[in-house]
CSV table of C-alpha atoms in Angstrom, one decimal:
chain,number,residue,atom,x,y,z
A,1,UNK,CA,-28.3,16.3,28.7
A,2,UNK,CA,-25.5,15.5,26.2
A,3,UNK,CA,-22.4,17.6,26.3
A,4,UNK,CA,-22.0,20.0,23.4
A,5,UNK,CA,-19.7,18.9,20.7
A,6,UNK,CA,-16.2,20.2,20.9
A,7,UNK,CA,-15.1,22.2,17.9
A,8,UNK,CA,-11.6,21.2,16.7
A,9,UNK,CA,-9.2,24.1,16.8
A,10,UNK,CA,-8.3,25.2,13.3
A,11,UNK,CA,-4.6,24.7,12.5
A,12,UNK,CA,-2.4,27.7,12.2
A,13,UNK,CA,-0.3,28.7,9.2
A,14,UNK,CA,2.8,27.5,11.1
A,15,UNK,CA,1.2,24.1,11.8
A,16,UNK,CA,0.1,23.7,8.2
A,17,UNK,CA,3.6,24.6,7.0
A,18,UNK,CA,5.1,22.1,9.4
A,19,UNK,CA,2.7,19.4,8.2
A,20,UNK,CA,3.6,20.0,4.6
A,21,UNK,CA,7.3,19.9,5.3
A,22,UNK,CA,6.9,16.7,7.3
A,23,UNK,CA,5.0,15.1,4.4
A,24,UNK,CA,7.8,16.2,2.1
A,25,UNK,CA,10.4,14.5,4.3
A,26,UNK,CA,8.4,11.3,4.4
A,27,UNK,CA,8.0,11.3,0.6
A,28,UNK,CA,11.7,11.8,0.1
A,29,UNK,CA,12.5,9.1,2.6
A,30,UNK,CA,10.1,6.8,0.7
A,31,UNK,CA,12.0,7.4,-2.5
A,32,UNK,CA,15.4,6.7,-0.9
A,33,UNK,CA,14.1,3.6,0.8
A,34,UNK,CA,12.8,2.4,-2.5
A,35,UNK,CA,16.1,3.1,-4.2
A,36,UNK,CA,18.5,1.9,-1.6
A,37,UNK,CA,16.7,-0.2,1.0
A,38,UNK,CA,16.8,0.3,4.7
A,39,UNK,CA,20.6,-0.1,5.1
A,40,UNK,CA,21.4,2.2,2.2
A,41,UNK,CA,19.1,5.1,3.3
A,42,UNK,CA,20.5,7.7,5.6
A,43,UNK,CA,19.4,11.0,7.1
A,44,UNK,CA,22.1,12.9,5.3
A,45,UNK,CA,20.6,12.0,1.9
A,46,UNK,CA,17.1,12.8,3.1
A,47,UNK,CA,18.2,16.2,4.2
A,48,UNK,CA,20.1,16.9,1.0
A,49,UNK,CA,17.3,15.8,-1.3
A,50,UNK,CA,14.8,17.8,0.8
A,51,UNK,CA,17.2,20.8,0.8
A,52,UNK,CA,17.2,21.2,4.6
A,53,UNK,CA,19.9,20.9,7.2
A,54,UNK,CA,20.2,17.5,8.8
A,55,UNK,CA,19.7,19.1,12.2
A,56,UNK,CA,16.3,20.4,11.0
A,57,UNK,CA,15.2,16.8,10.5
A,58,UNK,CA,15.3,16.2,14.2
A,59,UNK,CA,12.6,18.9,14.6
A,60,UNK,CA,10.3,16.4,12.8
A,61,UNK,CA,11.7,13.0,13.6
A,62,UNK,CA,13.8,11.7,16.4
A,63,UNK,CA,15.9,9.6,14.1
A,64,UNK,CA,16.1,7.2,11.1
A,65,UNK,CA,13.8,4.5,12.6
A,66,UNK,CA,11.0,7.0,13.5
A,67,UNK,CA,11.2,8.4,10.0
A,68,UNK,CA,11.1,4.9,8.4
A,69,UNK,CA,8.1,3.9,10.6
A,70,UNK,CA,6.4,7.0,9.3
A,71,UNK,CA,7.1,5.9,5.7
A,72,UNK,CA,5.6,2.4,6.4
A,73,UNK,CA,2.5,3.9,8.0
A,74,UNK,CA,2.0,6.5,5.2
A,75,UNK,CA,2.2,3.8,2.5
A,76,UNK,CA,0.0,1.4,4.4
A,77,UNK,CA,-2.7,4.1,4.8
A,78,UNK,CA,-2.4,5.2,1.2
A,79,UNK,CA,-2.6,1.7,-0.3
A,80,UNK,CA,-5.6,0.7,1.9
A,81,UNK,CA,-7.4,4.0,1.1
A,82,UNK,CA,-7.0,3.3,-2.6
A,83,UNK,CA,-8.3,-0.2,-2.2
A,84,UNK,CA,-11.3,0.9,-0.1
A,85,UNK,CA,-12.2,3.6,-2.6
A,86,UNK,CA,-12.3,1.1,-5.4
A,87,UNK,CA,-14.2,-1.3,-3.3
A,88,UNK,CA,-16.8,1.3,-2.5
A,89,UNK,CA,-17.5,1.7,-6.2
A,90,UNK,CA,-18.6,-1.9,-6.6
A,91,UNK,CA,-20.1,-2.4,-3.1
A,92,UNK,CA,-23.5,-3.2,-4.7
A,93,UNK,CA,-22.1,-5.9,-7.0
A,94,UNK,CA,-21.2,-9.5,-6.5
A,95,UNK,CA,-18.4,-10.5,-4.2
A,96,UNK,CA,-16.6,-12.0,-7.2
A,97,UNK,CA,-16.6,-8.5,-8.8
A,98,UNK,CA,-15.4,-7.0,-5.6
A,99,UNK,CA,-12.4,-9.3,-5.2
A,100,UNK,CA,-11.6,-8.8,-8.9
A,101,UNK,CA,-11.7,-5.1,-8.3
A,102,UNK,CA,-9.3,-5.4,-5.3
A,103,UNK,CA,-6.9,-7.6,-7.3
A,104,UNK,CA,-6.9,-5.2,-10.2
A,105,UNK,CA,-6.3,-2.1,-8.0
A,106,UNK,CA,-3.5,-3.8,-6.1
A,107,UNK,CA,-1.7,-4.8,-9.3
A,108,UNK,CA,-2.1,-1.2,-10.6
A,109,UNK,CA,-0.6,0.1,-7.4
A,110,UNK,CA,2.4,-2.3,-7.5
A,111,UNK,CA,3.2,-2.0,-11.2
A,112,UNK,CA,2.0,1.5,-12.2
A,113,UNK,CA,0.8,4.1,-9.7
A,114,UNK,CA,3.1,3.4,-6.7
A,115,UNK,CA,5.8,0.9,-7.6
A,116,UNK,CA,7.7,1.9,-4.5
A,117,UNK,CA,5.1,-0.2,-2.6
A,118,UNK,CA,6.3,-3.3,-4.3
A,119,UNK,CA,9.9,-2.5,-3.6
A,120,UNK,CA,9.3,-1.9,0.1
A,121,UNK,CA,6.6,-4.5,0.9
A,122,UNK,CA,6.6,-7.3,-1.6
A,123,UNK,CA,10.0,-8.7,-0.8
A,124,UNK,CA,11.2,-7.0,2.4
A,125,UNK,CA,14.5,-9.0,2.8
A,126,UNK,CA,16.6,-6.2,4.2
A,127,UNK,CA,14.3,-5.0,7.1
A,128,UNK,CA,16.0,-5.2,10.5
A,129,UNK,CA,14.4,-7.3,13.2
A,130,UNK,CA,13.1,-4.2,15.0
A,131,UNK,CA,10.8,-3.6,12.0
A,132,UNK,CA,9.4,-7.1,11.6
A,133,UNK,CA,6.4,-6.5,13.8
A,134,UNK,CA,5.7,-3.2,12.1
A,135,UNK,CA,5.7,-4.9,8.7
A,136,UNK,CA,3.6,-7.7,10.0
A,137,UNK,CA,1.0,-5.3,11.3
A,138,UNK,CA,0.9,-3.4,8.0
A,139,UNK,CA,0.4,-6.7,6.1
A,140,UNK,CA,-2.4,-7.7,8.5
A,141,UNK,CA,-4.3,-4.4,7.9
A,142,UNK,CA,-3.9,-4.8,4.2
A,143,UNK,CA,-5.0,-8.5,4.2
A,144,UNK,CA,-8.1,-7.6,6.2
A,145,UNK,CA,-9.6,-5.7,3.3
A,146,UNK,CA,-9.3,-8.8,1.0
A,147,UNK,CA,-10.3,-11.1,3.8
A,148,UNK,CA,-13.5,-9.2,4.4
A,149,UNK,CA,-14.7,-9.7,0.9
A,150,UNK,CA,-13.6,-13.3,0.8
A,151,UNK,CA,-15.4,-14.2,4.0
A,152,UNK,CA,-18.6,-12.4,2.8
A,153,UNK,CA,-18.4,-14.3,-0.5
A,154,UNK,CA,-18.1,-17.6,1.4
A,155,UNK,CA,-21.0,-16.7,3.7
A,156,UNK,CA,-23.1,-15.9,0.7
A,157,UNK,CA,-22.3,-19.2,-1.0
A,158,UNK,CA,-20.7,-17.3,-3.9
A,159,UNK,CA,-17.1,-18.5,-3.3
A,160,UNK,CA,-16.1,-22.1,-3.2
A,161,UNK,CA,-12.5,-22.1,-2.1
A,162,UNK,CA,-12.0,-24.9,0.5
A,163,UNK,CA,-9.4,-23.0,2.5
A,164,UNK,CA,-9.6,-19.2,2.4
A,165,UNK,CA,-6.4,-18.7,4.4
A,166,UNK,CA,-4.4,-20.6,1.8
A,167,UNK,CA,-6.2,-18.9,-1.1
A,168,UNK,CA,-5.4,-15.5,0.4
A,169,UNK,CA,-1.7,-16.4,0.9
A,170,UNK,CA,-1.5,-17.6,-2.7
A,171,UNK,CA,-3.2,-14.4,-3.9
A,172,UNK,CA,-0.7,-12.2,-2.2
A,173,UNK,CA,2.1,-14.3,-3.6
A,174,UNK,CA,0.7,-13.8,-7.1
A,175,UNK,CA,0.3,-10.1,-6.6
A,176,UNK,CA,3.8,-9.7,-5.2
A,177,UNK,CA,5.3,-11.7,-8.1
A,178,UNK,CA,3.4,-9.7,-10.7
A,179,UNK,CA,5.4,-6.6,-9.6
A,180,UNK,CA,8.6,-8.4,-10.9
A,181,UNK,CA,7.5,-9.0,-14.4
A,182,UNK,CA,4.8,-6.3,-15.1
A,183,UNK,CA,7.3,-3.5,-15.3
A,184,UNK,CA,6.2,0.2,-15.0
A,185,UNK,CA,8.1,0.8,-18.3
A,186,UNK,CA,5.8,-1.4,-20.3
A,187,UNK,CA,3.4,0.3,-22.8
A,188,UNK,CA,0.0,1.1,-21.1
A,189,UNK,CA,-1.9,-1.3,-23.4
A,190,UNK,CA,0.4,-4.2,-22.6
A,191,UNK,CA,0.2,-3.5,-18.9
A,192,UNK,CA,-3.6,-3.4,-19.0
A,193,UNK,CA,-3.7,-6.7,-20.9
A,194,UNK,CA,-1.5,-8.4,-18.3
A,195,UNK,CA,-3.5,-6.9,-15.4
A,196,UNK,CA,-6.6,-8.5,-16.7
A,197,UNK,CA,-4.9,-11.8,-17.2
A,198,UNK,CA,-3.7,-11.8,-13.6
A,199,UNK,CA,-7.2,-10.8,-12.4
A,200,UNK,CA,-8.8,-13.6,-14.3
A,201,UNK,CA,-6.3,-16.2,-13.1
A,202,UNK,CA,-6.2,-15.0,-9.4
A,203,UNK,CA,-10.0,-14.8,-9.1
A,204,UNK,CA,-10.2,-18.5,-9.9
A,205,UNK,CA,-8.7,-19.3,-6.5
A,206,UNK,CA,-12.0,-18.1,-5.0
A,207,UNK,CA,-14.6,-19.1,-7.5
A,208,UNK,CA,-14.1,-21.2,-10.6
A,209,UNK,CA,-17.6,-20.6,-11.9
A,210,UNK,CA,-17.7,-17.3,-13.7
A,211,UNK,CA,-14.2,-16.2,-12.7
A,212,UNK,CA,-13.7,-14.7,-16.1
A,213,UNK,CA,-16.1,-11.9,-16.9
């Protein structure tokens, strides 16, 4: 006979308060990393901006590197969640429409809803060697969402790109580059126009026929 399901213990008010404070610290660290990079971010500034004592930070994170790792993980989870949500909306449509949806949402994230992602991931030139594997793993998880759609499109005969690895590398390059010239400060109408232009162009790397819809 199967064992009865274990009911998760509900969190206490103290645990919920701790989780909220921890999330606030991560958000603050994200802002500082985006503004100053890894070398320019320090725990003193995190503590000051969060209005807590520096010593209190050590109740949540053992040091700067653990906090930075938490920032990278939080951003990775959030970006991938947004992509998966948009993909779910078009799951019954063509693979071409699915890849266009992913491209569009990624551009929106980088240039509008979460520009800090572009700052921290698109051109990570200041990460120390100790974070290279962490960044690489984050990129792998992100790429897997796009790769899943591309491989399905190829299997269905819908995509005609001769080398999907090259096409995906080129796609990520286009997306990263777009964050440099589609500025968050642009008028919404102009941003939307540029988003669609990038979507139309990038989609052609996977299927020339019908790339523009």
